[in-house]
mmCIF file of C-alpha atoms and ligand atoms in Angstrom:
data_model
loop_
_atom_site.group_PDB
_atom_site.id
_atom_site.type_symbol
_atom_site.label_atom_id
_atom_site.label_comp_id
_atom_site.label_asym_id
_atom_site.label_seq_id
_atom_site.Cartn_x
_atom_site.Cartn_y
_atom_site.Cartn_z
ATOM 1 C CA MET A 1 143.164 89.597 -51.016
ATOM 2 C CA ARG A 2 144.225 87.620 -47.614
ATOM 3 C CA LYS A 3 144.814 89.595 -44.588
ATOM 4 C CA LYS A 4 148.417 90.151 -43.077
ATOM 5 C CA ILE A 5 148.101 89.807 -39.168
ATOM 6 C CA VAL A 6 150.657 90.470 -36.337
ATOM 7 C CA ALA A 7 149.440 88.545 -33.221
ATOM 8 C CA GLY A 8 150.514 88.753 -29.984
ATOM 9 C CA ASN A 9 150.112 85.740 -27.406
ATOM 10 C CA TRP A 10 151.175 87.146 -24.246
ATOM 11 C CA LYS A 11 150.511 83.507 -23.201
ATOM 12 C CA MET A 12 150.286 83.138 -18.744
ATOM 13 C CA ASN A 13 151.878 86.469 -18.448
ATOM 14 C CA MET A 14 150.872 90.095 -17.538
ATOM 15 C CA ASN A 15 148.736 91.194 -14.842
ATOM 16 C CA LEU A 16 145.590 93.566 -15.308
ATOM 17 C CA ASP A 17 147.538 96.588 -14.372
ATOM 18 C CA GLU A 18 151.104 95.765 -16.366
ATOM 19 C CA GLY A 19 148.243 94.412 -19.250
ATOM 20 C CA HIS A 20 146.441 97.885 -19.295
ATOM 21 C CA GLU A 21 150.493 99.742 -19.644
ATOM 22 C CA LEU A 22 151.285 96.820 -22.474
ATOM 23 C CA VAL A 23 147.711 97.726 -24.063
ATOM 24 C CA ALA A 24 148.695 101.203 -24.064
ATOM 25 C CA GLY A 25 151.845 101.393 -25.564
ATOM 26 C CA ILE A 26 151.251 99.658 -28.067
ATOM 27 C CA LEU A 27 148.433 102.263 -29.184
ATOM 28 C CA LYS A 28 150.652 104.920 -28.799
ATOM 29 C CA GLY A 29 152.967 103.706 -31.243
ATOM 30 C CA LEU A 30 150.581 101.915 -33.680
ATOM 31 C CA PRO A 31 150.599 103.135 -37.334
ATOM 32 C CA ALA A 32 147.845 103.404 -39.902
ATOM 33 C CA LEU A 33 146.437 99.632 -40.121
ATOM 34 C CA ASN A 34 144.099 98.968 -42.596
ATOM 35 C CA ASN A 35 141.155 96.195 -43.619
ATOM 36 C CA ASP A 36 144.314 94.070 -44.524
ATOM 37 C CA LYS A 37 146.906 94.746 -42.188
ATOM 38 C CA ILE A 38 145.499 93.967 -38.367
ATOM 39 C CA VAL A 39 146.687 93.597 -35.059
ATOM 40 C CA VAL A 40 145.599 90.730 -32.749
ATOM 41 C CA ILE A 41 146.471 91.208 -28.825
ATOM 42 C CA ALA A 42 145.846 87.501 -26.739
ATOM 43 C CA PRO A 43 146.032 88.604 -23.550
ATOM 44 C CA PRO A 44 144.961 86.055 -20.219
ATOM 45 C CA PHE A 45 141.405 85.624 -19.963
ATOM 46 C CA ILE A 46 140.393 88.124 -16.741
ATOM 47 C CA ASN A 47 142.372 90.810 -19.191
ATOM 48 C CA ILE A 48 140.089 90.354 -22.043
ATOM 49 C CA GLN A 49 137.259 92.861 -21.172
ATOM 50 C CA HIS A 50 139.661 95.305 -19.908
ATOM 51 C CA SER A 51 142.077 94.729 -23.174
ATOM 52 C CA TYR A 52 139.003 94.902 -25.257
ATOM 53 C CA TYR A 53 137.842 98.280 -23.706
ATOM 54 C CA GLN A 54 141.354 99.588 -24.560
ATOM 55 C CA VAL A 55 140.946 98.815 -28.100
ATOM 56 C CA GLU A 56 137.533 98.956 -29.103
ATOM 57 C CA ASP A 57 138.256 102.657 -30.479
ATOM 58 C CA THR A 58 140.977 101.556 -32.525
ATOM 59 C CA ASP A 59 140.742 100.686 -35.883
ATOM 60 C CA HIS A 60 141.695 96.658 -36.866
ATOM 61 C CA VAL A 61 143.260 95.856 -33.643
ATOM 62 C CA TYR A 62 141.460 93.243 -32.141
ATOM 63 C CA ILE A 63 141.412 90.671 -29.202
ATOM 64 C CA ALA A 64 141.857 86.806 -28.527
ATOM 65 C CA ALA A 65 141.213 84.690 -26.087
ATOM 66 C CA GLN A 66 144.385 82.149 -26.016
ATOM 67 C CA ASN A 67 141.955 78.823 -25.281
ATOM 68 C CA CYS A 68 137.898 77.925 -25.059
ATOM 69 C CA SER A 69 136.162 75.388 -23.988
ATOM 70 C CA THR A 70 135.104 72.392 -25.873
ATOM 71 C CA GLU A 71 131.603 72.993 -24.248
ATOM 72 C CA ASN A 72 128.648 75.429 -24.424
ATOM 73 C CA SER A 73 127.770 76.190 -20.961
ATOM 74 C CA GLY A 74 127.487 74.074 -17.962
ATOM 75 C CA ALA A 75 129.109 72.221 -15.327
ATOM 76 C CA TYR A 76 132.376 72.397 -16.250
ATOM 77 C CA THR A 77 134.371 74.285 -13.629
ATOM 78 C CA GLY A 78 137.372 76.092 -14.151
ATOM 79 C CA GLU A 79 136.800 76.650 -17.942
ATOM 80 C CA VAL A 80 135.589 79.513 -20.363
ATOM 81 C CA ALA A 81 133.048 79.076 -22.559
ATOM 82 C CA ALA A 82 133.343 80.642 -26.389
ATOM 83 C CA SER A 83 130.393 82.918 -25.658
ATOM 84 C CA MET A 84 131.745 84.169 -23.103
ATOM 85 C CA ILE A 85 134.993 84.955 -24.751
ATOM 86 C CA LYS A 86 132.623 87.166 -27.374
ATOM 87 C CA HIS A 87 130.867 88.610 -25.140
ATOM 88 C CA ALA A 88 133.892 90.143 -23.196
ATOM 89 C CA GLY A 89 134.933 91.952 -26.447
ATOM 90 C CA ALA A 90 137.118 88.979 -28.331
ATOM 91 C CA SER A 91 137.023 88.353 -32.075
ATOM 92 C CA TYR A 92 139.583 85.882 -32.274
ATOM 93 C CA VAL A 93 140.299 82.403 -29.514
ATOM 94 C CA ILE A 94 143.931 80.632 -30.867
ATOM 95 C CA ILE A 95 143.302 77.241 -31.072
ATOM 96 C CA GLY A 96 145.776 74.108 -30.552
ATOM 97 C CA HIS A 97 148.675 76.074 -29.498
ATOM 98 C CA SER A 98 151.605 73.459 -28.855
ATOM 99 C CA GLU A 99 152.150 73.911 -25.188
ATOM 100 C CA ARG A 100 148.079 73.331 -25.338
ATOM 101 C CA ARG A 101 149.224 70.015 -26.786
ATOM 102 C CA GLU A 102 151.402 68.840 -24.684
ATOM 103 C CA TYR A 103 150.828 70.042 -21.388
ATOM 104 C CA PHE A 104 147.150 70.164 -21.242
ATOM 105 C CA ASN A 105 146.925 66.951 -23.495
ATOM 106 C CA GLU A 106 145.003 68.170 -25.959
ATOM 107 C CA THR A 107 144.324 65.858 -28.484
ATOM 108 C CA ASP A 108 142.924 66.396 -32.235
ATOM 109 C CA ALA A 109 139.964 65.328 -31.518
ATOM 110 C CA ILE A 110 139.325 68.051 -28.793
ATOM 111 C CA LEU A 111 141.059 70.858 -30.771
ATOM 112 C CA SER A 112 138.177 69.862 -33.569
ATOM 113 C CA LYS A 113 135.608 70.407 -31.437
ATOM 114 C CA LYS A 114 136.893 73.706 -29.704
ATOM 115 C CA THR A 115 136.867 75.241 -33.323
ATOM 116 C CA ASP A 116 133.444 74.019 -33.865
ATOM 117 C CA THR A 117 132.323 75.457 -30.708
ATOM 118 C CA ALA A 118 134.178 78.636 -31.281
ATOM 119 C CA LEU A 119 132.836 79.083 -35.177
ATOM 120 C CA ASP A 120 129.562 78.694 -33.736
ATOM 121 C CA ASN A 121 129.695 81.109 -31.311
ATOM 122 C CA GLY A 122 131.470 83.861 -33.617
ATOM 123 C CA LEU A 123 134.654 83.724 -33.093
ATOM 124 C CA LYS A 124 137.042 83.336 -35.514
ATOM 125 C CA VAL A 125 140.020 80.753 -34.788
ATOM 126 C CA ILE A 126 143.748 80.923 -35.110
ATOM 127 C CA PHE A 127 144.957 77.308 -35.633
ATOM 128 C CA CYS A 128 148.198 76.127 -34.598
ATOM 129 C CA CYS A 129 150.258 73.509 -35.822
ATOM 130 C CA GLY A 130 153.535 72.324 -36.367
ATOM 131 C CA GLU A 131 156.240 69.919 -35.804
ATOM 132 C CA SER A 132 158.681 68.542 -32.911
ATOM 133 C CA LEU A 133 162.368 68.566 -33.544
ATOM 134 C CA GLU A 134 162.090 64.949 -33.643
ATOM 135 C CA VAL A 135 159.787 65.073 -36.347
ATOM 136 C CA ARG A 136 162.124 68.173 -38.544
ATOM 137 C CA ASP A 137 165.263 65.465 -37.913
ATOM 138 C CA ALA A 138 163.499 62.850 -39.243
ATOM 139 C CA GLY A 139 162.139 64.882 -42.141
ATOM 140 C CA THR A 140 158.636 64.023 -42.138
ATOM 141 C CA GLN A 141 157.451 67.447 -40.928
ATOM 142 C CA ASN A 142 155.156 67.918 -44.322
ATOM 143 C CA GLU A 143 153.182 65.069 -43.427
ATOM 144 C CA TYR A 144 152.814 65.318 -39.718
ATOM 145 C CA VAL A 145 151.479 69.259 -40.185
ATOM 146 C CA GLU A 146 149.037 67.933 -42.832
ATOM 147 C CA ALA A 147 147.475 65.790 -40.213
ATOM 148 C CA GLN A 148 147.485 67.972 -37.767
ATOM 149 C CA LEU A 149 145.238 70.089 -39.837
ATOM 150 C CA LYS A 150 142.922 67.363 -41.352
ATOM 151 C CA ALA A 151 142.597 66.738 -38.035
ATOM 152 C CA GLY A 152 141.438 69.874 -36.962
ATOM 153 C CA LEU A 153 139.847 71.662 -39.591
ATOM 154 C CA PHE A 154 139.263 69.587 -43.028
ATOM 155 C CA HIS A 155 135.715 68.684 -41.154
ATOM 156 C CA LEU A 156 134.721 72.564 -41.826
ATOM 157 C CA HIS A 157 132.639 73.859 -44.552
ATOM 158 C CA LYS A 158 134.051 75.605 -47.626
ATOM 159 C CA HIS A 159 132.177 78.894 -46.152
ATOM 160 C CA GLN A 160 133.426 78.242 -43.215
ATOM 161 C CA LEU A 161 137.123 78.805 -43.597
ATOM 162 C CA ALA A 162 136.869 82.475 -43.893
ATOM 163 C CA ASN A 163 136.848 82.761 -39.953
ATOM 164 C CA ILE A 164 140.051 80.369 -40.184
ATOM 165 C CA VAL A 165 143.739 81.284 -39.576
ATOM 166 C CA VAL A 166 146.475 79.065 -39.331
ATOM 167 C CA ALA A 167 149.617 79.609 -37.656
ATOM 168 C CA TYR A 168 152.246 77.094 -38.181
ATOM 169 C CA GLU A 169 154.649 77.206 -35.033
ATOM 170 C CA PRO A 170 157.574 74.596 -35.438
ATOM 171 C CA ILE A 171 157.668 73.317 -31.435
ATOM 172 C CA TRP A 172 162.016 73.627 -31.807
ATOM 173 C CA ALA A 173 161.380 77.658 -32.666
ATOM 174 C CA ILE A 174 159.029 78.348 -29.722
ATOM 175 C CA GLY A 175 161.150 80.596 -26.972
ATOM 176 C CA THR A 176 163.946 78.932 -28.294
ATOM 177 C CA GLY A 177 165.719 81.993 -30.130
ATOM 178 C CA ARG A 178 165.708 79.439 -32.951
ATOM 179 C CA THR A 179 163.819 80.623 -35.220
ATOM 180 C CA ALA A 180 162.908 78.548 -38.856
ATOM 181 C CA THR A 181 164.930 80.211 -41.778
ATOM 182 C CA SER A 182 162.923 81.866 -44.126
ATOM 183 C CA GLN A 183 163.344 79.127 -46.188
ATOM 184 C CA GLN A 184 162.291 76.427 -43.994
ATOM 185 C CA ALA A 185 158.898 78.543 -43.109
ATOM 186 C CA GLN A 186 158.149 79.530 -46.894
ATOM 187 C CA ASP A 187 158.447 75.572 -47.930
ATOM 188 C CA MET A 188 155.831 74.653 -44.667
ATOM 189 C CA HIS A 189 153.549 78.066 -45.359
ATOM 190 C CA ALA A 190 153.638 76.865 -49.563
ATOM 191 C CA HIS A 191 153.023 73.018 -48.446
ATOM 192 C CA ILE A 192 149.904 74.150 -45.675
ATOM 193 C CA ARG A 193 148.665 76.480 -48.812
ATOM 194 C CA SER A 194 148.325 73.641 -51.281
ATOM 195 C CA VAL A 195 147.036 71.288 -48.428
ATOM 196 C CA PHE A 196 143.819 73.637 -48.584
ATOM 197 C CA ALA A 197 143.930 74.162 -52.022
ATOM 198 C CA ALA A 198 143.703 70.383 -52.599
ATOM 199 C CA GLN A 199 140.960 70.481 -50.352
ATOM 200 C CA TYR A 200 139.057 73.705 -50.596
ATOM 201 C CA GLY A 201 140.284 74.334 -53.913
ATOM 202 C CA GLN A 202 142.263 77.210 -55.228
ATOM 203 C CA ASN A 203 140.737 80.518 -54.310
ATOM 204 C CA ILE A 204 140.233 79.604 -50.739
ATOM 205 C CA ALA A 205 143.669 78.447 -50.329
ATOM 206 C CA ASP A 206 144.784 82.031 -51.752
ATOM 207 C CA ASP A 207 142.729 83.845 -49.471
ATOM 208 C CA LEU A 208 143.780 81.829 -46.199
ATOM 209 C CA THR A 209 146.343 83.843 -43.914
ATOM 210 C CA ILE A 210 149.166 81.700 -42.512
ATOM 211 C CA LEU A 211 150.792 82.908 -39.795
ATOM 212 C CA TYR A 212 154.490 82.369 -38.808
ATOM 213 C CA GLY A 213 155.270 82.045 -35.100
ATOM 214 C CA GLY A 214 158.772 80.784 -33.294
ATOM 215 C CA SER A 215 161.189 83.544 -31.943
ATOM 216 C CA CYS A 216 160.025 85.669 -34.223
ATOM 217 C CA LYS A 217 161.395 89.291 -33.420
ATOM 218 C CA PRO A 218 162.271 92.700 -34.957
ATOM 219 C CA SER A 219 165.316 91.843 -36.279
ATOM 220 C CA ASN A 220 164.074 89.037 -38.356
ATOM 221 C CA ALA A 221 160.229 89.256 -39.183
ATOM 222 C CA ALA A 222 160.922 91.622 -42.364
ATOM 223 C CA GLU A 223 162.805 88.748 -43.994
ATOM 224 C CA LEU A 224 160.326 86.197 -43.013
ATOM 225 C CA PHE A 225 156.955 88.461 -43.719
ATOM 226 C CA ALA A 226 158.942 88.934 -47.205
ATOM 227 C CA CYS A 227 158.264 85.176 -47.914
ATOM 228 C CA ALA A 228 155.248 84.800 -50.656
ATOM 229 C CA ASP A 229 153.218 81.981 -48.017
ATOM 230 C CA VAL A 230 154.005 84.256 -45.138
ATOM 231 C CA ASP A 231 151.203 86.595 -44.006
ATOM 232 C CA GLY A 232 152.451 87.723 -40.395
ATOM 233 C CA GLY A 233 153.197 86.141 -37.172
ATOM 234 C CA LEU A 234 152.078 84.610 -33.965
ATOM 235 C CA ILE A 235 154.570 86.247 -31.421
ATOM 236 C CA GLY A 236 155.274 85.090 -27.798
ATOM 237 C CA GLY A 237 158.065 86.694 -26.387
ATOM 238 C CA ALA A 238 158.660 89.504 -28.513
ATOM 239 C CA SER A 239 154.278 90.595 -27.516
ATOM 240 C CA LEU A 240 155.659 91.328 -23.868
ATOM 241 C CA LYS A 241 157.375 94.506 -24.703
ATOM 242 C CA ALA A 242 155.786 97.489 -26.642
ATOM 243 C CA SER A 243 158.649 98.538 -29.058
ATOM 244 C CA GLU A 244 159.059 94.806 -29.677
ATOM 245 C CA PHE A 245 155.809 93.988 -30.843
ATOM 246 C CA LEU A 246 155.180 97.492 -32.887
ATOM 247 C CA GLY A 247 158.831 96.696 -34.594
ATOM 248 C CA ILE A 248 157.333 93.518 -35.857
ATOM 249 C CA ILE A 249 153.976 95.641 -36.657
ATOM 250 C CA GLU A 250 156.384 97.490 -38.745
ATOM 251 C CA ALA A 251 157.656 94.568 -40.635
ATOM 252 C CA MET A 252 154.162 93.705 -41.684
ATOM 253 C CA MET A 253 153.461 97.291 -42.666
ATOM 254 C CA HIS A 254 156.344 97.339 -45.511
ATOM 255 C CA ALA A 255 155.765 93.661 -46.375
HETATM 256 P P1 LIG B 1 157.670 83.019 -29.165
HETATM 257 O O1 LIG B 1 156.717 82.052 -28.597
HETATM 258 O O2 LIG B 1 157.651 84.114 -30.227
HETATM 259 O O3 LIG B 1 158.015 83.161 -27.591
HETATM 260 O O4 LIG B 1 158.737 81.978 -29.440
HETATM 261 C C1 LIG B 1 155.308 81.535 -30.354
HETATM 262 C C2 LIG B 1 154.226 81.234 -29.844
HETATM 263 O O5 LIG B 1 154.188 80.416 -28.946
HETATM 264 O O6 LIG B 1 153.589 82.140 -30.218
#
């Protein structure tokens, strides 16, 4: 059975004290999770180790980084290696967020290499995809997202897919308050699953966790998570308040 995941992407928010408070608040209100319903928290790099120490005794709560280097080590000033992220306590890394693609010029080739480096170093990958409003208005979103997934992930071996989570995040819905309708999310998630089924077989596709991201909040999470192919969410803004993040986790528990 595929896992359901609620993952919080803090982006460039929260200093150490604020991050400590936020994680403490989340842990305080956390329902009983299990192997199939887990929570992931992605703070900035410098919070990773501290956040990990806060959650390490709580089952089914994991830490993620928001990015990692393509390289393993060496003279790459300002970069953070996947091995360091793993050593600091993280289990996951978000790769290919649209903000990284757009503002930091991360190409498909770079993202494919980052995915390999992360997997080689024992991290699981939350791989993001999603189209702009322009692409959505042109009606070519299925082809666009399919191309992103093929370029970033389809060089992987079947056995590596167990360590991949896909996050569909339409750019026009990120931080805009404009959520995709549950029908739009379901249609794209079903398409993504069919693309994986064609490449890797139905069993692998059925086990793949596909998250929705983009203005997901407590008031719309239940409807989104009720869709057959939506296996949870990657949450930005609403992950910065414990009460809101917990509301979304509750929606997963009841989905
Ligand atoms: P948002 O961001 O929930 O603030 O729209 C989602 C994301 O970018 O991961």
